[in-house]
Amino acid sequence: RVLPFFGPATCLFLLSSLPEKATTAQILLGGAVGLQAMDAAGFGAATQEKAGERWAGLLYSLTSLPGVMIGSISVSVTGQILDMMSSEEGSGWTTVFQLNSMVCVVGAFCFLFLYDSKKEFD
């Protein structure tokens, strides 16, 4: 699960330089989304299922809630960043892509150092 974090981080960081060619930007954005899909595909199996059948549904609900809330708030924050930096050509998008890249790197390190695969409950 580290690749689905570092892969998009790399694509988004490269995208933050705002490539001259539209095809380069499309490939980088497609790569970021595609690699993040690998993370979404492994999310349930890697975290909630190890808690056991009884608790998996509750844990999935509790871990989905912060993601939905942060996803909703981040749309507003992105708009505010773009509004504040609208006077400088492209700098708002540079900041947005770099922040997203940083979030992916932090997530990768958290997973790398905090995850264990032991079943916690029966």
PDB file of C-alpha atoms in Angstrom:
ATOM      1  CA  ARG A   1       0.000   0.000   0.000  1.00  0.00           C
ATOM      2  CA  VAL A   2       2.986   2.336   0.014  1.00  0.00           C
ATOM      3  CA  LEU A   3       3.079   2.527  -3.808  1.00  0.00           C
ATOM      4  CA  PRO A   4      -0.487   3.908  -3.968  1.00  0.00           C
ATOM      5  CA  PHE A   5       0.716   6.779  -1.765  1.00  0.00           C
ATOM      6  CA  PHE A   6       4.153   7.539  -3.219  1.00  0.00           C
ATOM      7  CA  GLY A   7       3.010   7.092  -6.838  1.00  0.00           C
ATOM      8  CA  PRO A   8       0.341   9.819  -6.731  1.00  0.00           C
ATOM      9  CA  ALA A   9       2.647  12.005  -4.647  1.00  0.00           C
ATOM     10  CA  THR A  10       5.249  11.852  -7.401  1.00  0.00           C
ATOM     11  CA  CYS A  11       2.699  12.512 -10.157  1.00  0.00           C
ATOM     12  CA  LEU A  12       1.148  15.441  -8.275  1.00  0.00           C
ATOM     13  CA  PHE A  13       4.524  16.952  -7.443  1.00  0.00           C
ATOM     14  CA  LEU A  14       5.540  16.786 -11.101  1.00  0.00           C
ATOM     15  CA  LEU A  15       2.161  18.238 -12.044  1.00  0.00           C
ATOM     16  CA  SER A  16       2.740  21.190  -9.701  1.00  0.00           C
ATOM     17  CA  SER A  17       5.314  22.570 -12.145  1.00  0.00           C
ATOM     18  CA  LEU A  18       2.385  23.032 -14.593  1.00  0.00           C
ATOM     19  CA  PRO A  19       3.750  21.258 -17.679  1.00  0.00           C
ATOM     20  CA  GLU A  20       3.719  23.086 -21.013  1.00  0.00           C
ATOM     21  CA  LYS A  21       1.998  20.259 -22.902  1.00  0.00           C
ATOM     22  CA  ALA A  22      -1.576  19.344 -22.058  1.00  0.00           C
ATOM     23  CA  THR A  23      -0.874  15.669 -22.765  1.00  0.00           C
ATOM     24  CA  THR A  24       1.849  15.615 -20.110  1.00  0.00           C
ATOM     25  CA  ALA A  25      -0.557  17.081 -17.562  1.00  0.00           C
ATOM     26  CA  GLN A  26      -3.231  14.553 -18.554  1.00  0.00           C
ATOM     27  CA  ILE A  27      -0.838  11.641 -18.169  1.00  0.00           C
ATOM     28  CA  LEU A  28       0.352  12.856 -14.762  1.00  0.00           C
ATOM     29  CA  LEU A  29      -3.175  13.466 -13.491  1.00  0.00           C
ATOM     30  CA  GLY A  30      -4.333  10.116 -14.861  1.00  0.00           C
ATOM     31  CA  GLY A  31      -1.364   8.426 -13.188  1.00  0.00           C
ATOM     32  CA  ALA A  32      -2.167  10.074  -9.855  1.00  0.00           C
ATOM     33  CA  VAL A  33      -5.828   9.035  -9.989  1.00  0.00           C
ATOM     34  CA  GLY A  34      -5.018   5.521 -11.217  1.00  0.00           C
ATOM     35  CA  LEU A  35      -2.451   4.896  -8.518  1.00  0.00           C
ATOM     36  CA  GLN A  36      -4.799   6.260  -5.842  1.00  0.00           C
ATOM     37  CA  ALA A  37      -7.404   3.764  -7.040  1.00  0.00           C
ATOM     38  CA  MET A  38      -4.992   1.024  -5.960  1.00  0.00           C
ATOM     39  CA  ASP A  39      -5.170   2.477  -2.452  1.00  0.00           C
ATOM     40  CA  ALA A  40      -8.970   2.573  -2.455  1.00  0.00           C
ATOM     41  CA  ALA A  41      -9.128  -1.030  -3.643  1.00  0.00           C
ATOM     42  CA  GLY A  42      -7.029  -2.272  -0.718  1.00  0.00           C
ATOM     43  CA  PHE A  43      -8.536  -0.069   1.980  1.00  0.00           C
ATOM     44  CA  GLY A  44     -11.173  -2.437   3.386  1.00  0.00           C
ATOM     45  CA  ALA A  45      -9.066  -5.547   3.378  1.00  0.00           C
ATOM     46  CA  ALA A  46      -6.046  -3.917   4.970  1.00  0.00           C
ATOM     47  CA  THR A  47      -7.709  -2.211   7.909  1.00  0.00           C
ATOM     48  CA  GLN A  48     -11.238  -3.102   8.963  1.00  0.00           C
ATOM     49  CA  GLU A  49     -11.248  -6.789   8.074  1.00  0.00           C
ATOM     50  CA  LYS A  50      -8.513  -7.564  10.554  1.00  0.00           C
ATOM     51  CA  ALA A  51     -10.881  -6.522  13.333  1.00  0.00           C
ATOM     52  CA  GLY A  52     -13.104  -9.503  12.643  1.00  0.00           C
ATOM     53  CA  GLU A  53     -16.555  -9.907  11.134  1.00  0.00           C
ATOM     54  CA  ARG A  54     -18.395  -8.465  14.102  1.00  0.00           C
ATOM     55  CA  TRP A  55     -16.634  -5.083  14.086  1.00  0.00           C
ATOM     56  CA  ALA A  56     -15.738  -4.605  10.411  1.00  0.00           C
ATOM     57  CA  GLY A  57     -18.935  -2.752   9.444  1.00  0.00           C
ATOM     58  CA  LEU A  58     -18.772  -0.351  12.373  1.00  0.00           C
ATOM     59  CA  LEU A  59     -15.091   0.353  11.830  1.00  0.00           C
ATOM     60  CA  TYR A  60     -15.628   0.932   8.116  1.00  0.00           C
ATOM     61  CA  SER A  61     -18.340   3.478   8.936  1.00  0.00           C
ATOM     62  CA  LEU A  62     -16.185   5.246  11.516  1.00  0.00           C
ATOM     63  CA  THR A  63     -13.176   5.436   9.216  1.00  0.00           C
ATOM     64  CA  SER A  64     -15.248   6.621   6.250  1.00  0.00           C
ATOM     65  CA  LEU A  65     -16.763   9.564   8.139  1.00  0.00           C
ATOM     66  CA  PRO A  66     -13.522  11.575   8.549  1.00  0.00           C
ATOM     67  CA  GLY A  67     -12.679  10.958   4.889  1.00  0.00           C
ATOM     68  CA  VAL A  68     -16.024  12.333   3.759  1.00  0.00           C
ATOM     69  CA  MET A  69     -15.742  15.353   6.052  1.00  0.00           C
ATOM     70  CA  ILE A  70     -12.190  16.179   5.003  1.00  0.00           C
ATOM     71  CA  GLY A  71     -13.108  15.653   1.351  1.00  0.00           C
ATOM     72  CA  SER A  72     -15.967  18.126   1.684  1.00  0.00           C
ATOM     73  CA  ILE A  73     -13.887  20.729   3.505  1.00  0.00           C
ATOM     74  CA  SER A  74     -10.951  20.392   1.103  1.00  0.00           C
ATOM     75  CA  VAL A  75     -13.087  21.599  -1.821  1.00  0.00           C
ATOM     76  CA  SER A  76     -13.644  24.890   0.006  1.00  0.00           C
ATOM     77  CA  VAL A  77      -9.989  25.154   1.058  1.00  0.00           C
ATOM     78  CA  THR A  78      -8.848  24.558  -2.535  1.00  0.00           C
ATOM     79  CA  GLY A  79     -11.136  27.349  -3.732  1.00  0.00           C
ATOM     80  CA  GLN A  80      -9.783  29.703  -1.069  1.00  0.00           C
ATOM     81  CA  ILE A  81      -6.184  28.922  -2.027  1.00  0.00           C
ATOM     82  CA  LEU A  82      -6.947  29.570  -5.686  1.00  0.00           C
ATOM     83  CA  ASP A  83      -8.756  32.844  -4.833  1.00  0.00           C
ATOM     84  CA  MET A  84      -5.900  34.095  -2.637  1.00  0.00           C
ATOM     85  CA  MET A  85      -3.253  33.327  -5.238  1.00  0.00           C
ATOM     86  CA  SER A  86      -5.204  34.298  -8.348  1.00  0.00           C
ATOM     87  CA  SER A  87      -2.993  37.327  -9.042  1.00  0.00           C
ATOM     88  CA  GLU A  88       0.049  35.145  -9.699  1.00  0.00           C
ATOM     89  CA  GLU A  89      -0.073  33.030 -12.871  1.00  0.00           C
ATOM     90  CA  GLY A  90      -0.641  29.383 -11.941  1.00  0.00           C
ATOM     91  CA  SER A  91       0.770  29.629  -8.422  1.00  0.00           C
ATOM     92  CA  GLY A  92      -2.517  28.609  -6.806  1.00  0.00           C
ATOM     93  CA  TRP A  93      -2.595  25.306  -8.659  1.00  0.00           C
ATOM     94  CA  THR A  94       1.072  24.753  -7.858  1.00  0.00           C
ATOM     95  CA  THR A  95       0.287  25.096  -4.157  1.00  0.00           C
ATOM     96  CA  VAL A  96      -2.783  22.834  -4.397  1.00  0.00           C
ATOM     97  CA  PHE A  97      -0.866  20.046  -6.164  1.00  0.00           C
ATOM     98  CA  GLN A  98       2.078  20.314  -3.759  1.00  0.00           C
ATOM     99  CA  LEU A  99      -0.223  20.131  -0.721  1.00  0.00           C
ATOM    100  CA  ASN A 100      -1.902  17.023  -2.144  1.00  0.00           C
ATOM    101  CA  SER A 101       1.502  15.513  -2.815  1.00  0.00           C
ATOM    102  CA  MET A 102       2.551  16.196   0.771  1.00  0.00           C
ATOM    103  CA  VAL A 103      -0.627  14.556   2.137  1.00  0.00           C
ATOM    104  CA  CYS A 104       0.159  11.415   0.106  1.00  0.00           C
ATOM    105  CA  VAL A 105       3.730  11.285   1.448  1.00  0.00           C
ATOM    106  CA  VAL A 106       2.572  11.734   5.052  1.00  0.00           C
ATOM    107  CA  GLY A 107      -0.024   8.976   4.535  1.00  0.00           C
ATOM    108  CA  ALA A 108       2.642   6.662   3.136  1.00  0.00           C
ATOM    109  CA  PHE A 109       4.916   7.151   6.117  1.00  0.00           C
ATOM    110  CA  CYS A 110       2.029   6.723   8.588  1.00  0.00           C
ATOM    111  CA  PHE A 111       1.057   3.460   6.931  1.00  0.00           C
ATOM    112  CA  LEU A 112       4.660   2.306   6.696  1.00  0.00           C
ATOM    113  CA  PHE A 113       5.406   2.820  10.383  1.00  0.00           C
ATOM    114  CA  LEU A 114       2.027   2.246  12.066  1.00  0.00           C
ATOM    115  CA  TYR A 115       0.383  -0.648  10.224  1.00  0.00           C
ATOM    116  CA  ASP A 116       0.616  -4.229  11.371  1.00  0.00           C
ATOM    117  CA  SER A 117      -1.236  -7.179   9.867  1.00  0.00           C
ATOM    118  CA  LYS A 118      -2.163  -8.998  13.063  1.00  0.00           C
ATOM    119  CA  LYS A 119      -5.834  -9.764  13.569  1.00  0.00           C
ATOM    120  CA  GLU A 120      -6.989  -7.781  16.587  1.00  0.00           C
ATOM    121  CA  PHE A 121     -10.360  -9.357  17.403  1.00  0.00           C
ATOM    122  CA  ASP A 122     -12.103 -12.678  16.672  1.00  0.00           C
TER     123      ASP A 122
END
